[in-house]
Coordinates of C-alpha atoms and ligand atoms in Angstrom, one line a residue:
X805 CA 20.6 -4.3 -28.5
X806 CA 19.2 -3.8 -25.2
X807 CA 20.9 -6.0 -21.8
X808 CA 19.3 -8.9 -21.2
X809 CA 18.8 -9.5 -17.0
X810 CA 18.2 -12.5 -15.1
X811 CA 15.8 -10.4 -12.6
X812 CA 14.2 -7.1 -13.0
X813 CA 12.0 -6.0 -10.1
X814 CA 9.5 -3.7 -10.5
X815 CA 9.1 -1.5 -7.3
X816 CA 11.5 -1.0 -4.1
X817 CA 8.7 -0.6 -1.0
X818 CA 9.0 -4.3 1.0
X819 CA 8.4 -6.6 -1.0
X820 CA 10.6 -5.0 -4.1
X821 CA 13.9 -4.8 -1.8
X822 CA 13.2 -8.7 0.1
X823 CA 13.2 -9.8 -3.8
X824 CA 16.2 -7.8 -3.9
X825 CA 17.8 -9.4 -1.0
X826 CA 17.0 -12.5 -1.9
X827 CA 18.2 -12.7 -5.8
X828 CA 20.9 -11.0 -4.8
X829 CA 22.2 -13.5 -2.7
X830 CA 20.9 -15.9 -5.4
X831 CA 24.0 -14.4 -7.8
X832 CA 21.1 -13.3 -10.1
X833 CA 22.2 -9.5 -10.1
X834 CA 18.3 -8.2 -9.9
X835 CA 18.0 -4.6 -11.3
X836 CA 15.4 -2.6 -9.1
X837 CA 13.4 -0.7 -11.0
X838 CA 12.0 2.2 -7.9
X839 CA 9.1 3.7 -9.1
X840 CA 7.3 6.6 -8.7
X841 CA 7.4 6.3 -5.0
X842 CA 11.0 5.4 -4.0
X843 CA 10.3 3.1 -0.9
X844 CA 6.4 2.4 -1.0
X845 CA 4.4 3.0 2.0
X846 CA 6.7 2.5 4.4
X847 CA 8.4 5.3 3.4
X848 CA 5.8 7.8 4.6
X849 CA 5.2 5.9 7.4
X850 CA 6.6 7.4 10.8
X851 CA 7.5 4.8 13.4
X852 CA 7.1 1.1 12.6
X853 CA 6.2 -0.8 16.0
X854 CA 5.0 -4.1 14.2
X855 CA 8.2 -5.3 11.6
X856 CA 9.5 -8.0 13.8
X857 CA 13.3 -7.4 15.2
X858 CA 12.8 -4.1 16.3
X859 CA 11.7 -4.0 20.0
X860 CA 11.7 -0.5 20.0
X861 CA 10.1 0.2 16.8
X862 CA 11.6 1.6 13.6
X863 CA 10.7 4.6 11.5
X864 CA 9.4 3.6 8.4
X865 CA 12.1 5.1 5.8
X866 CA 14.6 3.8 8.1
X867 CA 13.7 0.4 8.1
X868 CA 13.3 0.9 3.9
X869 CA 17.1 2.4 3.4
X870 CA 18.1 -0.7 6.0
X871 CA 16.7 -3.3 3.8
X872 CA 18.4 -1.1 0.3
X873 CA 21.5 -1.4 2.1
X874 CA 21.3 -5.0 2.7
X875 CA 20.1 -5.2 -1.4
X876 CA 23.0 -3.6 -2.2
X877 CA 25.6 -5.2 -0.3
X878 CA 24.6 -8.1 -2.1
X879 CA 24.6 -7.3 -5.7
X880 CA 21.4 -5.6 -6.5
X881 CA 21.7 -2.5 -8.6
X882 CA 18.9 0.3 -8.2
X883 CA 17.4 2.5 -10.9
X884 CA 14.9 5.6 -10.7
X885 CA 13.9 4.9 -14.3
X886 CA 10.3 5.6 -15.3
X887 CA 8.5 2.5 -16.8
X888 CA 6.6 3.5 -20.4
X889 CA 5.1 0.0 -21.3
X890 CA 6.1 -3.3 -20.4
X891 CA 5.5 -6.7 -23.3
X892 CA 5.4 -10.1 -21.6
X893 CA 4.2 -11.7 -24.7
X894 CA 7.7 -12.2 -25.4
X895 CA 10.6 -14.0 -23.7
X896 CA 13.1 -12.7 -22.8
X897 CA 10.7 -10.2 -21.3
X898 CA 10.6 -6.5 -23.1
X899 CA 10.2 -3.0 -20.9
X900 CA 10.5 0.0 -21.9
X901 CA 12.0 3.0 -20.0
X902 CA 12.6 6.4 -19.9
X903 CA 16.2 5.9 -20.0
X904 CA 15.7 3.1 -22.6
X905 CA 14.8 -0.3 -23.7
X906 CA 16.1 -3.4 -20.7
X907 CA 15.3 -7.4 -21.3
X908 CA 14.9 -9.4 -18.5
X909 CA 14.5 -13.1 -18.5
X910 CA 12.2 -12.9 -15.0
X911 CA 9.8 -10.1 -13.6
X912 CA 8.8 -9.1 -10.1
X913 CA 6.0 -7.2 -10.1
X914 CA 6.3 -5.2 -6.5
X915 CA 4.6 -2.4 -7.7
X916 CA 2.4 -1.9 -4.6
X917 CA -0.6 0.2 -3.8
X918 CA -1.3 3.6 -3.3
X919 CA -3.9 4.7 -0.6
X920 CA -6.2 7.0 -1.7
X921 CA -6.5 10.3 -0.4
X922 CA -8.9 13.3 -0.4
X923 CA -6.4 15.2 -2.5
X924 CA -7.0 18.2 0.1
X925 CA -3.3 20.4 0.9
X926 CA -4.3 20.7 4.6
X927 CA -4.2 16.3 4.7
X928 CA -2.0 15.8 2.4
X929 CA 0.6 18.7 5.1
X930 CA -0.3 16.3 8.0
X931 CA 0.1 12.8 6.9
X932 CA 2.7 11.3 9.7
X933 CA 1.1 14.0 12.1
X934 CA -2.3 13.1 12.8
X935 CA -3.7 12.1 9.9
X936 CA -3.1 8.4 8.1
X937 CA -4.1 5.7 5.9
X938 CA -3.1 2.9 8.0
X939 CA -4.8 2.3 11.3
X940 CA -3.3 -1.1 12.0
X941 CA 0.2 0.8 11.6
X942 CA -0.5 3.9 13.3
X943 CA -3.7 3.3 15.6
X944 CA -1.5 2.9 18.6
X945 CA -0.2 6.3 18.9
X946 CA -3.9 7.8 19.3
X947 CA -4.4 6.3 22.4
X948 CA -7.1 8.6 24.2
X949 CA -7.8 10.9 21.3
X950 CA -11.1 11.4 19.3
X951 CA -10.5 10.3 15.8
X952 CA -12.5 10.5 12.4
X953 CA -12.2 7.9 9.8
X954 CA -13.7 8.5 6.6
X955 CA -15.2 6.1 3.8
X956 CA -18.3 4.5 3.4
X957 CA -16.8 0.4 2.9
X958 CA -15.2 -2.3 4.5
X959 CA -12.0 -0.8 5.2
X960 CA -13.6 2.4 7.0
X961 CA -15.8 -0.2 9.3
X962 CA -12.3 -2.0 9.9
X963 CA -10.1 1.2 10.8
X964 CA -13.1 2.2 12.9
X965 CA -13.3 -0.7 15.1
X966 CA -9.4 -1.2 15.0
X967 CA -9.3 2.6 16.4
X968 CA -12.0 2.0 19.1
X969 CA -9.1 0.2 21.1
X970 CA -7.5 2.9 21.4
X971 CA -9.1 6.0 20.6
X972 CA -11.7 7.5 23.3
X973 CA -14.3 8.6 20.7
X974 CA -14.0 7.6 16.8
X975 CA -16.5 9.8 14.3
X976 CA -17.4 7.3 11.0
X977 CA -17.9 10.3 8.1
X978 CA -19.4 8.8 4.9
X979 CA -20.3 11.5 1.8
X980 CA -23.9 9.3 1.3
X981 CA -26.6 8.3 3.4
X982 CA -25.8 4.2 2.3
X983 CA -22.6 2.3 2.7
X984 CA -21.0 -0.3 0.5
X985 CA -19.5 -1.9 3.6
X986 CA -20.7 -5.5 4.1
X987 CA -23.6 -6.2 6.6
X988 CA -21.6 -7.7 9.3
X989 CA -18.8 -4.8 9.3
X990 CA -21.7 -2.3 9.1
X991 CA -23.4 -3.8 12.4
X992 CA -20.4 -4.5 14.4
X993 CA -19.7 -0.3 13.9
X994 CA -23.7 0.7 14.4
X995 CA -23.1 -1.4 17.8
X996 CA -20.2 0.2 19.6
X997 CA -20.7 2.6 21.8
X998 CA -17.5 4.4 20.9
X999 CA -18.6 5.1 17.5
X1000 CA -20.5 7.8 15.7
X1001 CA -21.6 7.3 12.3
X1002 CA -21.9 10.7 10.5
X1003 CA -23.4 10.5 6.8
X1004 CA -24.2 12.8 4.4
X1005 CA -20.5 14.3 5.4
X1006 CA -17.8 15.6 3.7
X1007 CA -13.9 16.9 4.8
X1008 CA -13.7 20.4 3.4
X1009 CA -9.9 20.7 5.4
X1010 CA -7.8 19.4 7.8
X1011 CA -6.9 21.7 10.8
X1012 CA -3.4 22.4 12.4
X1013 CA -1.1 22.3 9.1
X1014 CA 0.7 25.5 11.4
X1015 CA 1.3 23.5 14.5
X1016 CA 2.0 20.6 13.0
X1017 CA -0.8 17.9 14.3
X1018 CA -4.3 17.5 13.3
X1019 CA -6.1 19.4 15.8
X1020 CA -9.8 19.6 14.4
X1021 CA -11.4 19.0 10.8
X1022 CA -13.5 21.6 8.7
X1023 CA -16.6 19.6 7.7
X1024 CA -19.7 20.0 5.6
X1025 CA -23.2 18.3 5.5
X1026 CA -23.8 17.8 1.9
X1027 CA -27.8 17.9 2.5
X1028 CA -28.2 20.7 4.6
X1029 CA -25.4 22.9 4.0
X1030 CA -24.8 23.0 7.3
X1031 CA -20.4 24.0 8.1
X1032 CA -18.8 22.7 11.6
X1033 CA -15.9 21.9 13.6
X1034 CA -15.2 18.6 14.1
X1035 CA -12.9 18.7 17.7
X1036 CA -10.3 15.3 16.6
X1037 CA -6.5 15.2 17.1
X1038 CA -6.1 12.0 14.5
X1039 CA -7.6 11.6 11.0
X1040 CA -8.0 7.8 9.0
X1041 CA -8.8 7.6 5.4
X1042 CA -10.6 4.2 4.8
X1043 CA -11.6 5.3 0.8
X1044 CA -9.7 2.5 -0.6
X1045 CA -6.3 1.2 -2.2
X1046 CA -5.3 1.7 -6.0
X1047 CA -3.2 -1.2 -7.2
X1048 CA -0.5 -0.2 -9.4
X1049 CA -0.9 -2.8 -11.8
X1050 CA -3.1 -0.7 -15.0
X1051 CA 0.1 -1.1 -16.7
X1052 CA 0.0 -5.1 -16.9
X1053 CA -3.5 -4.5 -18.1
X1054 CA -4.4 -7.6 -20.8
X1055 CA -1.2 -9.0 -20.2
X1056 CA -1.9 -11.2 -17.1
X1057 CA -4.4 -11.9 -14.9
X1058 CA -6.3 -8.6 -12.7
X1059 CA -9.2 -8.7 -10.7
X1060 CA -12.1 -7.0 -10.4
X1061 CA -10.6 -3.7 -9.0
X1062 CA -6.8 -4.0 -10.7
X1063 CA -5.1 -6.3 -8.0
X1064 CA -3.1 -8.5 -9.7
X1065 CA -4.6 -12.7 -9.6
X1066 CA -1.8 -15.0 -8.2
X1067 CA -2.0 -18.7 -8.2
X1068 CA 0.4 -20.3 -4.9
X1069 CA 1.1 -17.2 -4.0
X1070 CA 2.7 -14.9 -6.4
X1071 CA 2.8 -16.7 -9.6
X1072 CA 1.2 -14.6 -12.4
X1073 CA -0.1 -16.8 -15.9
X1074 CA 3.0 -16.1 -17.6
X1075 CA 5.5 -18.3 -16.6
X1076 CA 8.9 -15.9 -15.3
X1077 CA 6.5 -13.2 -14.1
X1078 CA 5.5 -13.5 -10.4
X1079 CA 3.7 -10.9 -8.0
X1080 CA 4.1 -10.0 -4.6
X1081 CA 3.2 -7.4 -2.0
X1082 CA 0.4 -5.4 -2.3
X1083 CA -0.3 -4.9 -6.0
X1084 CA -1.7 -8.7 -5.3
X1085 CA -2.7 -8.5 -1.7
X1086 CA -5.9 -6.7 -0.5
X1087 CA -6.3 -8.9 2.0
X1088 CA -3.2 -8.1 5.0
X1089 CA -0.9 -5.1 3.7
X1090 CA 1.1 -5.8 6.1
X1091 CA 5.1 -4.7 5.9
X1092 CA 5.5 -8.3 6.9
X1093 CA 3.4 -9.6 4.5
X1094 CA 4.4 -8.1 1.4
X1095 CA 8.3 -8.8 2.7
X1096 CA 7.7 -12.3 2.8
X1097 CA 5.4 -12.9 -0.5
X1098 CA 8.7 -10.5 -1.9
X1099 CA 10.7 -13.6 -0.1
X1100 CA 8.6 -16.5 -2.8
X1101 CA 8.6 -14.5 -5.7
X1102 CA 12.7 -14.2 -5.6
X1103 CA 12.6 -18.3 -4.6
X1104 CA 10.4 -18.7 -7.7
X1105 CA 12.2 -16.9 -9.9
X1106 CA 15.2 -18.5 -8.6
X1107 CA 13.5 -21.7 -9.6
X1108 CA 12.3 -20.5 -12.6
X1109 CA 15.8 -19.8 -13.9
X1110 CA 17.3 -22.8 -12.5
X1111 CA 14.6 -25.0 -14.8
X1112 CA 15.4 -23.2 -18.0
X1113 CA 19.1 -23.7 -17.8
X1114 CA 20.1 -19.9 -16.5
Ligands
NDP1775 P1 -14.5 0.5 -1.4 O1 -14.2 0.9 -2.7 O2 -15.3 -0.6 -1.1 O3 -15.0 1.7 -0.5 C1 -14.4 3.0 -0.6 C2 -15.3 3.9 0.2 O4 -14.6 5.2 0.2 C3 -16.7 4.1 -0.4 O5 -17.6 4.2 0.6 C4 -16.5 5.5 -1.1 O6 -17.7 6.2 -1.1 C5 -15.5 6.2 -0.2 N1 -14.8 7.1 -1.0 C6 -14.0 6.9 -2.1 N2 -13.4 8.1 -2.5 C7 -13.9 9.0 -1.7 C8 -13.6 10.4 -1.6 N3 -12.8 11.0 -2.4 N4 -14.2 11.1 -0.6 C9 -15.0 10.5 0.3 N5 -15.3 9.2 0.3 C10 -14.7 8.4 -0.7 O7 -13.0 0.3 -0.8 P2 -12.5 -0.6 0.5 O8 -11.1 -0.3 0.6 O9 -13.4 -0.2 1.7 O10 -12.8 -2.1 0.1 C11 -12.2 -2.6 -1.1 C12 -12.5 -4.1 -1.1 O11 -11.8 -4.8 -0.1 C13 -14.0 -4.4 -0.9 O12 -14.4 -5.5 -1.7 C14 -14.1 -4.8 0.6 O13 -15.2 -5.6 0.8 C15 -12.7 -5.5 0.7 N6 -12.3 -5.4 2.2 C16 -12.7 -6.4 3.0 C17 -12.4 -6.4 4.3 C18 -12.8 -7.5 5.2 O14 -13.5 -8.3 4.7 N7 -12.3 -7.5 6.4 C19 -11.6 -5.3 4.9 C20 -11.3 -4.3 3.9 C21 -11.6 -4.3 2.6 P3 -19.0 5.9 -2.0 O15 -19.6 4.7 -1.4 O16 -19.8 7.1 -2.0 O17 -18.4 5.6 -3.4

């Protein structure tokens, strides 16, 4: 017979441990389920300047093992298990770990996103020293240096802007000659003076792994062949998100590229299973944000339980 739990939460990045916090206080005992990346993307984030509360800023894994701590003062209990499958056609929910089979009579899906990267050693050596996924959280500290974002849609256009405010130069590279961005995005960045558009371009490596901070990129035009230097001290990946939602595949509601459909907010089709954070946000992935969509789904479930005589 497997335990059977009031709240199981699927993820421990924001909104994961403010669903923690939250049912915790609520009595409900939520097990945490972590994931593969203990923390979410807060935890490779360096300082935090924008998570209200913190005049001075926080670093990122800080702020994560802050909010655990709260979690755990309160009754939540934290697992590293690895999720296999997950059913929701049944009730009390079925999912099935490495460690073995747990019941849950409520789900918070707070699985997240993952940025994508390049894959290359060289960026993967320097994320937190030059080179980041998250212009809107890390922007600020590249004030007057010459940056490269790469990607080709809307959220290259967006970090490129964002990064004109503080960066003195910013270098657009896209791998094709056309972009997927939308119009609008596309002529706002052919318009400012502080951008150059470089197509036909890929990142071969990221320079300064030794010192520590990006201090150039190895680059390569894919039409002529042609092998440079491109002089920047920050690097921006704009190539897209990856929900982490492939699991729930069939079982409720995705949209077109995996993020999970939520109706007021984070409630899923299946009544008991509610989403929150980024794994159903593409629109802000904010810290903020996904703490307080992590805040509704642990009122809903709260509600939920309350209803059915839990
Ligand atoms: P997209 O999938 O639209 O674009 C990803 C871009 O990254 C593409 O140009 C792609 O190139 C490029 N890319 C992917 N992998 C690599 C790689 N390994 N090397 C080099 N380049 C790579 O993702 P976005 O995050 O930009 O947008 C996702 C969705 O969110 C879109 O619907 C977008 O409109 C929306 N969005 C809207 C915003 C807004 O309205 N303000 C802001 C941000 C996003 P290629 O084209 O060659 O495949």
């Amino acid at each position: 017979m497997s335990e059977i739990r009031d709240t199981v939460i699927l993820g421990s990045g924001c909104a994961g441990l403010t669903a923690a916090i939250y049912t915790a206080r609520a009595n409900l005992k939520p097990l945490v389920l972590e994931g593969h990346e203990p923390g979410g993307q807060l935890s490779i984030t360096t300082l935090v300047e924008n998570f209200p509360g913190w005049p001075d800023g926080i670093q990122g894994p800080e702020l994560i093992e802050n909010m655990k701590k709260q979690a755990v003062r309160f009754g939540a209990e934290f697992k590293m298990n690895h999720l296999v499958s997950v059913d929701l056609s049944v009730h009390p929910f079925r999912l099935k770990t490495g460690q073995g089979e747990i019941s849950t009579r409520t789900l918070i899906i707070a699985s997240g996103a993952s940025a994508r990267w390049l894959g290359l050693p060289s960026e993967q050596a320097l994320i937190g020293h030059g080179v980041s996924s998250c212009a809107t959280c890390d922007g600020f500290f590249f004030n007057g240096h010459d940056i490269a974002v790469v990607g080709g849609g809307d959220t290259a256009m967006e970090e490129a802007l964002f990064l004109t405010r503080f960066a003195t130069k910013v270098y657009l590279l896209h791998r094709r000659e056309s972009f997927r961005a939308s119009k609008v995005m596309m002529e706002r960045v052919i318009a400012h003076p502080k951008i150059e558009i470089m197509t036909n371009t890929v990142v071969e490596e990221v320079l300064g792994v030794e010192e520590k901070s990006v201090r150039g990129l190895n680059i390569r035009n894919v039409k002529t062949g042609d092998k440079s230097v491109l002089p920047v001290t920050g690097f921006f990946l704009g190539i897209g998100h990856e929900p982490n939602a492939k699991m729930f595949h069939g079982q409720i509601d995705l949209d077109e590229d995996g993020y999970i459909r939520t109706n007021d907010n984070v409630l899923t089709r299946v009544p008991g299973v509610f989403a929150c954070g980024d794994v159903q946000d593409r629109r802000y992935r904010q810290a903020i944000t996904a703490a307080g969509t992590g805040c509704m789904a642990a009122l809903e479930a709260e509600k939920y339980l309350e209803e059915h005589g839990h």
